[in-house]
Amino acid sequence: MLLNYIKIAWKVLLRHPFYTFITLFGISLTLTVLMVLTSFLDHLLGGHYPENKRDRSLYVMLMVQRDSSLTGRNSGPMSFKFLTNYAKTLESPERVTIFSAFNSSNAYVGSQKIKLNTKFTDADFWQVMDFEFLEGKPYTEQHIRNGSYVVVITDGFKKQYFENTNEPVVGKDVEIEGIHYKVIGVVKGSPVTRPITYADVFFPYTAPKSNYQRSGLRGGFMSVILAKDKSDLVAVRNEFQGRIDRIPLPGVEDGFKYAQLEAKAEPYAENFIGQILDGGPGLKTIFFGIIAFVLFMLLGLPAINLVNVNVSRIMERASEIGIRKAFGAPVKTLVWQFIVENIFITFLGGAIALILTLIVIHLINSSGWIAYADLTINVNVFLISLLVCLVFGLLSGVLPALRMSKLNIAEALKS
Amino acid sequence: MITLQNIEKVYRTSTIETLALNNINLDIKKGEFVSIMGPSGCGKSTLLNVMGLLDEPSKGTVQLDGQPVTQYRDKELARLRNQKIGFIFQSFHLINDLTVLDNVEIPLLYRSQNGKPRQEYAKEALTKVGLSNRVKHFPKQLSGGQKQRVAIARAIVGNPDIILADEPTGNLDSAMGNEIMNILQQLNDDGATIVMVTHDEQMAKRTHRLIRLFDGTQVL
Ligand SMILES: Nc1ncnc2c1ncn2[C@@H]1O[C@H](COP(=O)(O)OP(=O)(O)OP(=O)(O)O)[C@@H](O)[C@H]1O
Ligand SMILES: [Mg+2]
C-alpha cells in the first residue's frame, strides 16, 4: 500500500511540475540554509583542529574591572603573571596554557612587506592544542628558560616567506621586526575563526616584545585550562572561581580604581555567546530580534509556502477526491495518501539540500574566504533539519485533510 | 435492496432554500432495473446521490439490505460504497492522469484484495465492455462512448449489487447510447440491480419500472 501511495505521489508531482518545483525549491532552500548555518556554527563553536579538545577545555579570555559606582569599566586580556598565579597553578586540571592574543607584525621578503599575526605562548600550548607538525617540533620549556630566538610557523607563512619552496625550512632563519629567529617547526595553520590558535608565527613567551613581565592584573595574555575529563569541568571552574574570589578588593590598576573584578573560566561556546551578549540589553534585544527574524525568514516563509502549496494542490484535486470517495476510499486512506505525498516531497527536498549543502560547504572551504576553513556536515544537524521539514510536511497534510473530510462527494463531483 | 423513507433534501444557501427532494418513499428490489425521469432540476441526481450514499438527506432514512445507514460513519459508508454500489456518471468522471486500467482498478484499491491481482479483475471488466484493447490509453485518447464504457467497467469491477447510473447516455449519440444500454441490460440479466436516470423515453421503456419526479416529488 505504501508503495502505491508513493507511486501516486510521484505521479502527482510530475503532474504539477511548476508547483513541485516551487515546493522543492522552498524545502531544499530552507534545509540548505539551515545546514550551512549550523555547519558554520559547528565550525565556530565545535571542537575542531587544532582545538580538538574544546569539550574539556575552559577559556579564560577576559577580565572585567568595574568601579564602585559601576559606571566605569575596564576590560581585556590579563597579565602573564596573573594567569600564572591564578590559572597555571590550579590543581584540578590536566594542563594549563598561557598565550597572548594575536598581534600584528611585519616581515620582509626582499623589499616586499608581509603582514603577519604573531602569538606568544608557553610550551604547554603545544600539548593543550593539537597542532599538526608538518616539520620539526614545538619549542620546549628549555627554549623558554633560555629565551631562545626560535619560532614555530604555519605552512601558509612558510609559503609566503620562503617563496613556495618545498624544501624543509627547519633551522632556517626568519627576520621579523628586525630580529632574527630560527624556525624550529612548521604547523598546519588554524582558521581565523579560531582566534585562540590563529597566528602565522608562534614565539616562546620569553621572546622580545611579549611583555610577559608586566605587573598588575591586566595585560596581553589569555589562558586555556584543559580538564582531565569533561565531568571535571565544573570542579575546575569552581577552583578557578574560588581563587578569583580571594583577590583583595578594591584595587588600583593603571590609575583605575576598581571595586569589582570578574574573570571567568568558561567553555568556548559560552564565552563566545557571552561576548556577543555583553553589549548590554539593547544589543541583546537586537541580537535576538535578528535571530528570530532570520529564523522566521528561513523557516516560517517556506513553511507557509509549503502549507499553502500543498493545500491548493490538494484542493485542485477535489474532483479526483470525490471520485475516489465515491468508489469507497475512506477519508483516513486519503489523508495517509497526502501525508505520504508530503513526506515524499520533503525527502526529495532533503536530498537536494544535502547535495546543495555539500556544494556550498565545499565552495566555502576551497574559496579561501576563510583560510583553513574546514566546514563539515553534521549528521545531527541534517537529521534535525529533516525532522523540522517533516513536521511542516505533516502539518501541511493535516489542513487539507480536514478540508477533505468535510468535502461533500456530490459537491466535489459537480465541478 | 434499497429502501427510502420520507426522504427530504433541502439545499440552503444564504439567500434561498431549495427543496430538492420532498417526502420520497421508494423500495428498489433486488434484480430490478429502474429508471428515473423528470424535467431538469427536479431532483433526479439528488435522489440518486442519496441512494448511493454520496449525499445525506436532510430528513428520512436510507436502508441498504434492511440496514439503516443514517448512523454510519465515514469508514462504514466508504465500505458500503466500495462493496455494494457502483456509480456511473453522466460526465464519466475518469481521472485524467491515470490510464484506463488504473482508472478501472480504483474501487479495488480500497479493498483488502486477495486472490487474483487487481489488474486481472480490471482487464476482465474492460473485456465485458469491449475495451480490452485500450488498457494503456489515457481518458483523453478515448471517445465519449469509450469513456463511458471505461466508467461502466469501473462501476462493475468490484461486483457490486447495485449499479447507479446518472444519465449514462446523456452525453452520447443514440447509437453509442444504445450500445451502453445493451451493456447495462446484460449486467441486469446477470443479476445486478440497476437504477438509471434518463431523459430518453426509449431507454426508460427498456427498464422494468419507471419513477417520475416533478419538483422533488414522486409523481409516478
Ligand atoms: N449544491 C446545491 N446547492 C443549492 N441547490 C442545489 C444544489 N444542488 C442541486 N441544487 C438544486 O436542487 C435541485 C435538484 O437538482 P438535481 O441536480 O438533483 O436536478 P436533476 O433532476 O438532476 O437535473 P438535471 O436533469 O438537469 O441533471 C435543483 O433545483 C438544483 O438547483
Ligand atoms: Mg442531474
XYZ file of C-alpha atoms and ligand atoms in Angstrom:
667
model
C 0.000 0.000 0.000
C 2.807 2.390 0.926
C 4.451 1.725 -2.408
C 1.163 2.520 -4.049
C 0.922 5.829 -2.171
C 4.429 6.710 -3.250
C 3.597 5.787 -6.819
C 0.548 8.049 -6.724
C 2.591 10.783 -5.049
C 5.222 10.565 -7.754
C 2.580 10.855 -10.465
C 1.020 13.832 -8.742
C 4.371 15.594 -8.502
C 5.028 15.053 -12.176
C 1.542 16.276 -12.956
C 2.306 19.709 -11.491
C 5.910 20.368 -12.349
C 5.708 24.060 -11.506
C 4.197 23.607 -8.051
C 6.530 20.732 -7.442
C 9.456 22.913 -8.374
C 8.318 25.726 -6.069
C 7.735 23.358 -3.204
C 11.004 21.542 -3.665
C 12.767 24.858 -4.044
C 11.320 26.094 -0.749
C 12.134 22.948 1.143
C 15.626 22.484 -0.166
C 16.492 26.148 0.247
C 15.351 26.106 3.856
C 17.222 22.937 4.598
C 20.339 24.115 2.810
C 20.490 27.397 4.680
C 19.795 25.595 7.911
C 22.503 23.040 7.320
C 25.104 25.537 6.138
C 24.368 27.795 9.109
C 24.640 25.013 11.642
C 27.692 23.694 9.935
C 29.181 27.153 10.274
C 28.176 27.368 13.935
C 29.729 23.979 14.454
C 32.840 25.269 12.727
C 32.913 28.270 15.075
C 31.995 26.576 18.311
C 32.678 22.861 17.966
C 35.926 21.102 18.738
C 37.968 21.183 15.545
C 41.605 21.397 14.541
C 43.667 22.391 16.361
C 41.318 22.925 19.278
C 40.075 19.367 19.177
C 39.732 19.151 22.935
C 37.286 22.024 23.323
C 34.788 19.773 25.032
C 37.037 19.548 28.089
C 38.606 22.997 27.863
C 37.814 26.176 29.747
C 38.735 29.510 28.238
C 39.900 32.454 30.332
C 39.893 35.277 27.836
C 38.757 38.398 29.572
C 38.968 40.248 32.824
C 36.417 42.918 33.664
C 37.119 45.531 36.311
C 34.384 47.891 37.454
C 34.499 50.895 39.707
C 32.328 51.245 42.789
C 29.577 53.174 41.037
C 29.552 50.529 38.282
C 29.767 53.235 35.637
C 33.423 52.851 34.722
C 34.665 49.634 33.318
C 37.916 48.305 32.119
C 38.231 45.000 30.358
C 40.562 42.930 28.248
C 43.173 40.183 28.405
C 45.264 39.580 31.504
C 48.855 39.715 32.547
C 51.094 36.691 32.285
C 51.757 36.982 35.983
C 48.096 36.951 36.919
C 47.412 33.881 34.801
C 50.454 32.134 36.216
C 49.277 32.749 39.752
C 45.608 32.096 39.288
C 45.297 29.620 36.425
C 48.586 27.853 35.799
C 48.842 26.703 39.371
C 45.348 25.219 39.587
C 45.400 21.702 40.950
C 42.397 20.022 39.352
C 43.142 20.423 35.623
C 45.361 18.236 33.495
C 47.234 21.154 31.968
C 47.012 24.913 31.560
C 48.413 27.021 28.774
C 49.030 30.753 28.681
C 49.379 32.613 25.411
C 48.921 36.082 24.023
C 46.078 37.353 21.912
C 47.281 37.645 18.346
C 49.337 40.725 17.472
C 50.156 42.031 14.058
C 53.674 42.361 12.892
C 55.641 42.724 9.694
C 58.289 40.707 7.970
C 60.135 41.430 4.770
C 60.952 39.205 1.860
C 63.395 41.270 -0.062
C 61.637 44.590 -0.164
C 58.171 43.123 -0.007
C 56.296 43.510 3.229
C 54.365 40.562 4.649
C 51.697 41.381 7.212
C 51.553 38.663 9.770
C 49.910 37.698 13.013
C 52.042 36.591 15.871
C 51.394 34.890 19.149
C 53.468 34.309 22.257
C 52.833 31.021 24.000
C 54.209 28.777 26.667
C 55.353 25.230 25.945
C 52.125 23.706 27.247
C 50.308 25.411 24.396
C 51.506 22.637 22.105
C 50.139 19.991 24.452
C 46.745 21.564 25.009
C 46.270 22.250 21.301
C 46.540 19.527 18.714
C 48.622 21.215 16.048
C 49.889 19.000 13.315
C 53.617 19.445 12.834
C 54.499 19.185 9.163
C 58.126 19.764 10.009
C 60.195 19.963 13.143
C 58.967 20.214 16.702
C 57.446 22.718 19.090
C 59.662 24.734 21.422
C 60.105 23.363 24.922
C 60.450 24.646 28.495
C 64.163 24.599 27.809
C 63.862 27.058 24.935
C 61.676 29.258 27.060
C 64.019 29.230 30.027
C 66.931 30.098 27.758
C 64.980 32.795 25.988
C 65.916 31.172 22.686
C 65.126 33.018 19.495
C 63.061 30.240 17.932
C 59.678 30.230 16.203
C 57.019 27.832 15.011
C 55.497 28.995 11.744
C 52.469 27.888 9.715
C 52.583 26.272 6.313
C 50.886 29.390 4.951
C 53.610 31.687 6.243
C 56.288 29.307 5.064
C 54.875 29.541 1.569
C 54.903 33.329 1.674
C 58.210 33.880 3.363
C 60.214 31.162 1.659
C 58.578 31.741 -1.715
C 56.816 28.436 -2.239
C 59.775 26.265 -1.505
C 59.092 22.603 -0.981
C 62.323 22.137 0.916
C 62.173 21.796 4.683
C 62.782 25.133 6.388
C 63.512 23.973 9.912
C 66.778 25.523 11.028
C 66.397 28.420 8.612
C 66.291 31.994 9.645
C 63.318 34.376 9.622
C 63.585 38.068 10.297
C 60.633 39.726 11.956
C 60.715 43.370 13.036
C 64.444 43.381 12.642
C 65.084 40.383 14.853
C 66.339 37.033 13.605
C 64.708 33.808 14.711
C 65.376 30.196 13.919
C 62.455 28.149 12.562
C 62.022 25.155 14.815
C 58.738 23.758 13.484
C 56.081 24.174 10.770
C 52.424 23.508 11.588
C 49.273 23.350 9.562
C 47.569 26.667 10.252
C 44.339 27.300 12.114
C 41.456 29.283 10.569
C 40.939 32.905 11.584
C 37.578 31.902 13.030
C 39.538 30.290 15.885
C 41.315 33.331 17.284
C 42.857 31.375 20.137
C 45.032 29.349 17.825
C 45.119 31.601 14.779
C 48.541 33.069 14.018
C 51.250 32.888 11.389
C 54.170 32.800 13.745
C 54.389 31.481 17.305
C 57.105 32.711 19.704
C 58.076 31.445 23.124
C 56.699 33.987 25.572
C 60.208 34.898 26.635
C 60.969 36.249 23.176
C 61.284 40.041 22.827
C 58.234 42.295 22.985
C 55.934 39.815 24.722
C 55.610 41.973 27.825
C 55.240 38.904 29.966
C 56.927 40.546 32.897
C 54.319 43.227 33.202
C 52.961 43.537 36.748
C 49.316 44.113 37.581
C 46.332 42.015 36.649
C 45.713 43.175 33.123
C 47.966 42.551 30.144
C 48.016 40.823 26.785
C 47.558 37.176 27.749
C 44.804 34.593 27.887
C 44.591 31.045 29.075
C 43.028 27.705 28.234
C 42.555 25.219 31.025
C 42.345 21.591 29.987
C 40.379 19.425 32.406
C 41.228 15.769 32.799
C 37.696 14.855 31.841
C 34.507 16.542 30.682
C 32.928 15.704 34.011
C 35.674 17.656 35.788
C 34.768 20.960 34.154
C 32.566 22.145 36.989
C 35.150 21.347 39.616
C 37.877 23.159 37.661
C 35.636 26.154 37.188
C 34.884 26.259 40.873
C 38.525 26.030 41.805
C 39.365 28.916 39.493
C 36.423 30.985 40.715
C 37.463 30.325 44.299
C 40.820 31.886 43.577
C 39.328 34.876 41.799
C 37.032 35.466 44.766
C 40.043 35.755 47.044
C 41.580 38.638 45.127
C 41.567 41.603 47.510
C 39.158 44.373 46.557
C 39.137 47.231 45.893
C 42.338 47.688 43.932
C 44.008 50.016 41.504
C 45.192 49.188 38.033
C 46.915 51.869 35.972
C 45.182 54.528 37.993
C 41.757 52.930 37.597
C 40.126 52.176 40.952
C 38.098 49.013 40.670
C 35.695 47.665 43.246
C 34.607 44.616 41.338
C 36.542 42.111 39.355
C 35.400 39.373 37.066
C 37.377 36.691 35.262
C 35.621 33.576 34.118
C 36.804 30.178 33.018
C 34.135 29.142 30.544
C 33.582 26.587 27.801
C 34.274 28.141 24.412
C 30.663 28.419 23.221
C 29.559 30.086 26.443
C 32.374 32.556 26.182
C 31.574 33.256 22.546
C 27.883 33.906 23.125
C 28.668 35.784 26.332
C 30.810 38.230 24.379
C 28.040 38.885 21.898
C 25.551 39.427 24.689
C 27.900 41.530 26.761
C 26.933 44.683 24.928
C 24.007 45.432 27.223
C 20.262 44.854 26.945
C 19.828 46.911 23.774
C 22.261 44.799 21.820
C 20.748 41.673 23.310
C 17.297 42.636 22.033
C 18.699 43.378 18.607
C 20.618 40.117 18.612
C 17.610 38.002 19.497
C 15.385 40.086 17.247
C 17.648 39.393 14.307
C 17.834 35.714 15.137
C 14.046 35.481 15.407
C 13.629 37.337 12.133
C 16.179 35.237 10.317
C 14.638 32.058 11.662
C 11.235 33.240 10.541
C 12.511 34.087 7.088
C 14.378 30.833 6.789
C 11.774 28.511 8.251
C 8.498 30.355 8.528
C 8.109 31.551 4.979
C 8.980 28.274 3.289
C 6.755 26.513 5.806
C 3.831 28.790 4.992
C 4.577 28.377 1.321
C 4.702 24.637 1.761
C 1.366 24.540 3.555
C -0.187 26.862 1.021
C 1.084 24.985 -1.995
C 0.011 21.677 -0.562
C -3.460 22.885 0.306
C -4.091 24.374 -3.096
C -2.568 21.379 -4.812
C -4.888 19.067 -2.964
C -7.960 21.259 -3.327
C -7.339 21.364 -7.017
C -7.893 17.654 -6.921
C -11.333 17.936 -5.302
C -12.989 16.064 -8.125
C -10.437 13.277 -8.007
C -11.006 13.020 -4.280
C -14.741 12.937 -4.928
C -14.282 10.080 -7.382
C -12.091 8.107 -5.028
C -14.531 8.609 -2.189
C -17.455 7.588 -4.387
C -15.720 4.299 -5.076
C -15.017 3.577 -1.467
C -11.884 5.441 -0.380
C -12.172 6.156 3.344
C -11.034 9.643 4.405
C -8.343 8.031 6.516
C -6.780 6.384 3.485
C -6.816 9.614 1.510
C -5.269 11.507 4.419
C -2.480 8.969 4.512
C -2.019 9.409 0.817
C -1.448 13.130 1.291
C 0.837 12.654 4.234
C 2.937 10.166 2.300
C 2.966 12.621 -0.568
C 4.212 15.430 1.666
C 6.807 13.268 3.343
C 7.962 12.040 -0.024
C 8.448 15.552 -1.369
C 10.165 16.530 1.868
C 12.654 13.734 1.457
C 13.287 14.764 -2.104
C 13.907 18.311 -0.867
C 16.169 16.959 1.856
C 18.234 15.020 -0.644
C 18.617 18.083 -2.859
C 19.508 20.182 0.174
C 22.165 17.707 1.211
C 23.796 17.973 -2.181
C 23.477 21.771 -2.216
C 24.952 21.987 1.271
C 27.878 19.816 0.320
C 28.492 22.081 -2.645
C 28.205 25.286 -0.603
C 30.463 23.923 2.107
C 32.962 22.798 -0.457
C 32.886 26.266 -2.021
C 33.410 27.950 1.351
C 36.234 25.597 2.225
C 38.017 25.985 -1.068
C 37.311 29.660 -1.753
C 39.941 30.868 0.682
C 37.302 33.163 2.123
C 38.287 31.716 5.453
C 41.815 30.371 5.314
C 41.980 26.817 6.640
C 38.168 26.571 6.770
C 37.094 23.026 7.497
C 33.293 23.062 7.476
C 31.585 19.702 7.588
C 28.012 18.466 7.599
C 26.922 17.483 10.992
C 24.721 14.371 10.871
C 22.675 15.570 13.820
C 22.105 18.866 12.106
C 20.948 17.109 8.988
C 18.568 14.857 10.870
C 17.146 17.757 12.850
C 16.557 19.853 9.757
C 14.885 16.909 8.100
C 12.685 16.413 11.136
C 11.680 20.071 11.053
C 10.705 19.687 7.428
C 8.792 16.515 8.161
C 6.820 18.299 10.851
C 5.952 21.033 8.373
C 5.096 18.385 5.808
C 2.764 16.673 8.251
C 1.205 19.963 9.290
C 0.562 20.858 5.697
C -1.022 17.462 5.180
C -3.382 17.902 8.110
C -5.003 21.077 6.863
C -6.109 19.679 3.505
C -7.138 16.517 5.287
C -9.522 18.499 7.460
C -10.962 20.215 4.419
C -11.216 16.885 2.693
C -13.103 15.108 5.436
C -15.756 17.795 5.133
C -15.802 17.568 1.368
C -19.228 16.540 0.134
C -18.827 13.983 -2.623
C -21.795 15.149 -4.628
C -20.484 18.721 -4.498
C -16.977 17.716 -5.472
C -18.234 15.827 -8.493
C -20.314 18.706 -9.773
C -17.367 20.903 -10.654
C -32.338 -3.814 -1.619
C -32.615 -0.018 -1.242
C -35.405 1.464 0.808
C -36.009 5.203 1.118
C -38.446 6.503 3.735
C -39.715 10.065 3.970
C -36.633 11.408 2.272
C -36.326 15.153 2.158
C -33.376 17.116 0.848
C -33.093 20.842 1.335
C -30.281 22.921 -0.161
C -29.671 26.060 1.829
C -27.725 28.982 0.531
C -27.529 32.374 2.178
C -30.431 33.694 0.124
C -32.637 30.791 -0.866
C -33.778 27.374 0.236
C -34.395 24.730 -2.394
C -36.455 21.701 -1.574
C -34.771 19.276 -3.954
C -36.499 16.149 -2.633
C -39.847 16.126 -0.910
C -41.085 13.132 1.039
C -39.758 10.392 -1.207
C -40.668 6.799 -0.377
C -39.142 4.144 -2.560
C -38.261 0.499 -2.487
C -35.873 -0.914 -5.058
C -35.978 -4.716 -5.187
C -33.077 -6.990 -5.877
C -32.577 -7.606 -9.573
C -34.769 -4.690 -10.623
C -33.899 -2.312 -13.433
C -35.490 1.009 -12.529
C -35.379 4.255 -14.478
C -35.954 7.748 -13.115
C -37.276 10.527 -15.328
C -38.317 14.099 -14.864
C -37.583 17.624 -16.050
C -34.227 19.231 -15.438
C -33.732 20.344 -11.866
C -36.480 18.130 -10.448
C -34.067 16.286 -8.151
C -33.097 13.141 -10.063
C -29.372 13.388 -9.416
C -30.005 14.341 -5.831
C -32.142 11.243 -5.395
C -29.502 9.003 -6.944
C -26.765 10.544 -4.790
C -28.803 9.909 -1.665
C -29.347 6.293 -2.715
C -25.661 5.871 -3.458
C -24.574 7.346 -0.100
C -22.808 10.210 -1.851
C -25.062 12.740 -0.168
C -27.003 12.835 3.067
C -30.735 13.505 3.115
C -31.947 16.346 5.312
C -34.677 14.087 6.665
C -35.739 10.454 6.399
C -33.896 7.150 6.382
C -31.990 5.211 3.776
C -31.804 1.446 4.216
C -29.449 -0.859 2.404
C -30.379 -4.541 2.664
C -32.695 -3.631 5.528
C -29.953 -1.791 7.451
C -30.466 1.929 8.114
C -27.261 3.784 7.234
C -28.124 7.060 8.955
C -25.814 6.463 11.891
C -22.921 5.181 9.819
C -19.648 6.979 9.912
C -17.193 7.611 7.118
C -15.405 4.313 7.390
C -18.584 2.221 7.195
C -20.092 4.366 4.448
C -16.886 4.011 2.450
C -17.024 0.263 2.833
C -20.658 0.134 1.668
C -19.936 2.335 -1.352
C -16.957 0.211 -2.142
C -18.602 -3.186 -1.911
C -22.295 -2.697 -2.696
C -22.513 0.216 -5.087
C -21.116 1.036 -8.490
C -21.613 4.537 -9.847
C -21.803 5.697 -13.458
C -21.847 9.461 -14.087
C -23.133 11.462 -16.998
C -19.772 13.196 -17.398
C -17.797 9.974 -16.849
C -15.582 11.336 -14.061
C -12.479 9.436 -15.023
C -9.163 10.544 -13.541
C -7.292 12.016 -16.486
C -3.798 11.320 -15.204
C -4.419 7.622 -14.822
C -4.552 5.038 -17.579
C -7.748 3.218 -18.411
C -6.548 0.237 -16.421
C -5.600 2.331 -13.377
C -8.981 4.045 -13.510
C -10.831 0.770 -13.536
C -8.726 -0.538 -10.656
C -9.733 2.292 -8.321
C -12.526 0.509 -6.416
C -10.205 -2.436 -5.817
C -7.530 -0.182 -4.311
C -9.704 0.323 -1.289
C -10.285 -3.339 -0.596
C -8.047 -5.826 1.078
C -7.601 -7.718 -2.131
C -6.951 -11.421 -2.029
C -6.724 -13.950 -4.795
C -6.416 -12.687 -8.310
C -4.453 -9.473 -8.646
C -6.299 -6.244 -9.289
C -5.148 -5.999 -12.887
C -6.801 -9.266 -13.805
C -10.151 -8.101 -12.469
C -9.796 -4.760 -14.207
C -8.967 -6.403 -17.536
C -11.913 -8.736 -17.122
C -14.252 -5.813 -16.543
C -12.850 -4.000 -19.563
C -13.399 -7.101 -21.687
C -17.047 -7.112 -20.620
C -17.496 -3.605 -22.019
C -15.456 -4.407 -25.127
C -12.414 -2.272 -24.349
C -9.768 -4.879 -23.642
C -7.581 -3.314 -26.347
C -7.435 0.122 -24.713
C -5.971 -0.594 -21.277
C -2.868 1.555 -21.651
C -4.727 4.559 -23.086
C -5.447 7.713 -21.168
C -9.014 9.067 -20.946
C -8.141 11.963 -23.263
C -7.353 9.468 -26.006
C -10.837 7.954 -25.910
C -14.173 8.845 -27.497
C -17.166 9.708 -25.317
C -18.666 6.263 -25.721
C -15.374 4.612 -24.878
C -15.005 6.783 -21.798
C -18.442 5.779 -20.633
C -17.594 2.125 -21.144
C -14.464 2.590 -19.023
C -16.686 4.177 -16.389
C -19.004 1.159 -16.556
C -16.045 -1.187 -16.223
C -15.009 0.763 -13.135
C -18.528 0.511 -11.724
C -18.721 -3.254 -12.183
C -15.144 -4.284 -11.425
C -15.875 -4.837 -7.761
C -19.022 -6.859 -8.475
C -21.429 -4.531 -6.664
C -25.039 -5.500 -6.020
C -26.323 -2.137 -7.173
C -25.380 -0.006 -10.149
C -26.476 3.615 -10.048
C -26.246 5.402 -13.385
C -26.884 9.138 -13.704
C -27.752 9.771 -17.365
C -25.133 7.319 -18.635
C -26.104 8.021 -22.234
C -26.765 11.745 -21.843
C -23.510 12.796 -23.468
C -23.542 10.203 -26.222
C -25.179 9.889 -29.640
C -28.055 7.447 -29.967
C -26.025 4.598 -31.460
C -23.470 4.826 -28.680
C -26.293 5.255 -26.174
C -27.891 2.083 -27.391
C -24.659 0.202 -27.009
C -24.286 1.392 -23.405
C -27.893 0.469 -22.769
C -27.212 -3.036 -24.090
C -24.331 -3.432 -21.675
C -26.470 -2.307 -18.756
C -29.224 -4.687 -19.767
C -26.711 -7.520 -19.918
C -25.490 -6.641 -16.443
C -29.060 -6.644 -15.194
C -29.658 -10.026 -16.794
C -26.578 -11.256 -14.931
C -28.226 -10.231 -11.665
C -27.247 -6.613 -10.989
C -29.800 -4.218 -9.563
C -29.767 -1.036 -11.628
C -31.197 2.418 -11.057
C -30.751 4.746 -14.009
C -31.617 8.390 -14.502
C -32.515 9.193 -18.107
C -34.132 11.788 -20.304
C -34.831 9.267 -23.011
C -38.267 7.621 -23.112
C -36.929 4.840 -25.357
C -34.294 3.919 -22.786
C -36.809 4.121 -19.978
C -39.127 1.729 -21.830
C -36.427 -0.936 -21.745
C -36.429 -0.956 -17.924
C -38.775 -2.745 -15.526
C -40.109 0.252 -13.746
C -40.238 3.997 -14.246
C -40.203 6.590 -11.496
C -41.193 10.109 -12.401
C -40.149 13.133 -10.370
C -41.566 16.614 -10.528
C -40.161 19.413 -8.359
C -38.694 16.962 -5.898
C -41.893 14.962 -5.542
C -42.502 11.492 -6.868
C -45.441 11.597 -9.269
C -45.270 8.011 -10.567
N -25.429 22.285 -4.075
C -26.617 22.808 -4.332
N -26.974 23.958 -3.744
C -28.168 24.508 -3.980
N -29.085 23.954 -4.752
C -28.804 22.791 -5.367
C -27.549 22.161 -5.182
N -27.532 21.016 -5.899
C -28.745 20.938 -6.506
N -29.493 22.013 -6.190
C -30.862 22.236 -6.620
O -31.627 21.107 -6.357
C -32.500 20.840 -7.412
C -32.312 19.442 -7.929
O -31.072 19.299 -8.529
P -30.597 17.996 -9.290
O -29.203 18.128 -9.686
O -30.963 16.808 -8.456
O -31.528 18.019 -10.562
P -31.633 16.989 -11.772
O -33.007 16.474 -11.767
O -30.528 16.021 -11.689
O -31.428 17.938 -13.008
P -30.733 17.603 -14.416
O -31.654 16.772 -15.185
O -30.512 18.928 -15.022
O -29.429 16.901 -14.089
C -32.247 21.895 -8.458
O -33.237 22.888 -8.346
C -30.926 22.459 -8.109
O -30.873 23.833 -8.422
Mg -28.812 15.502 -12.836
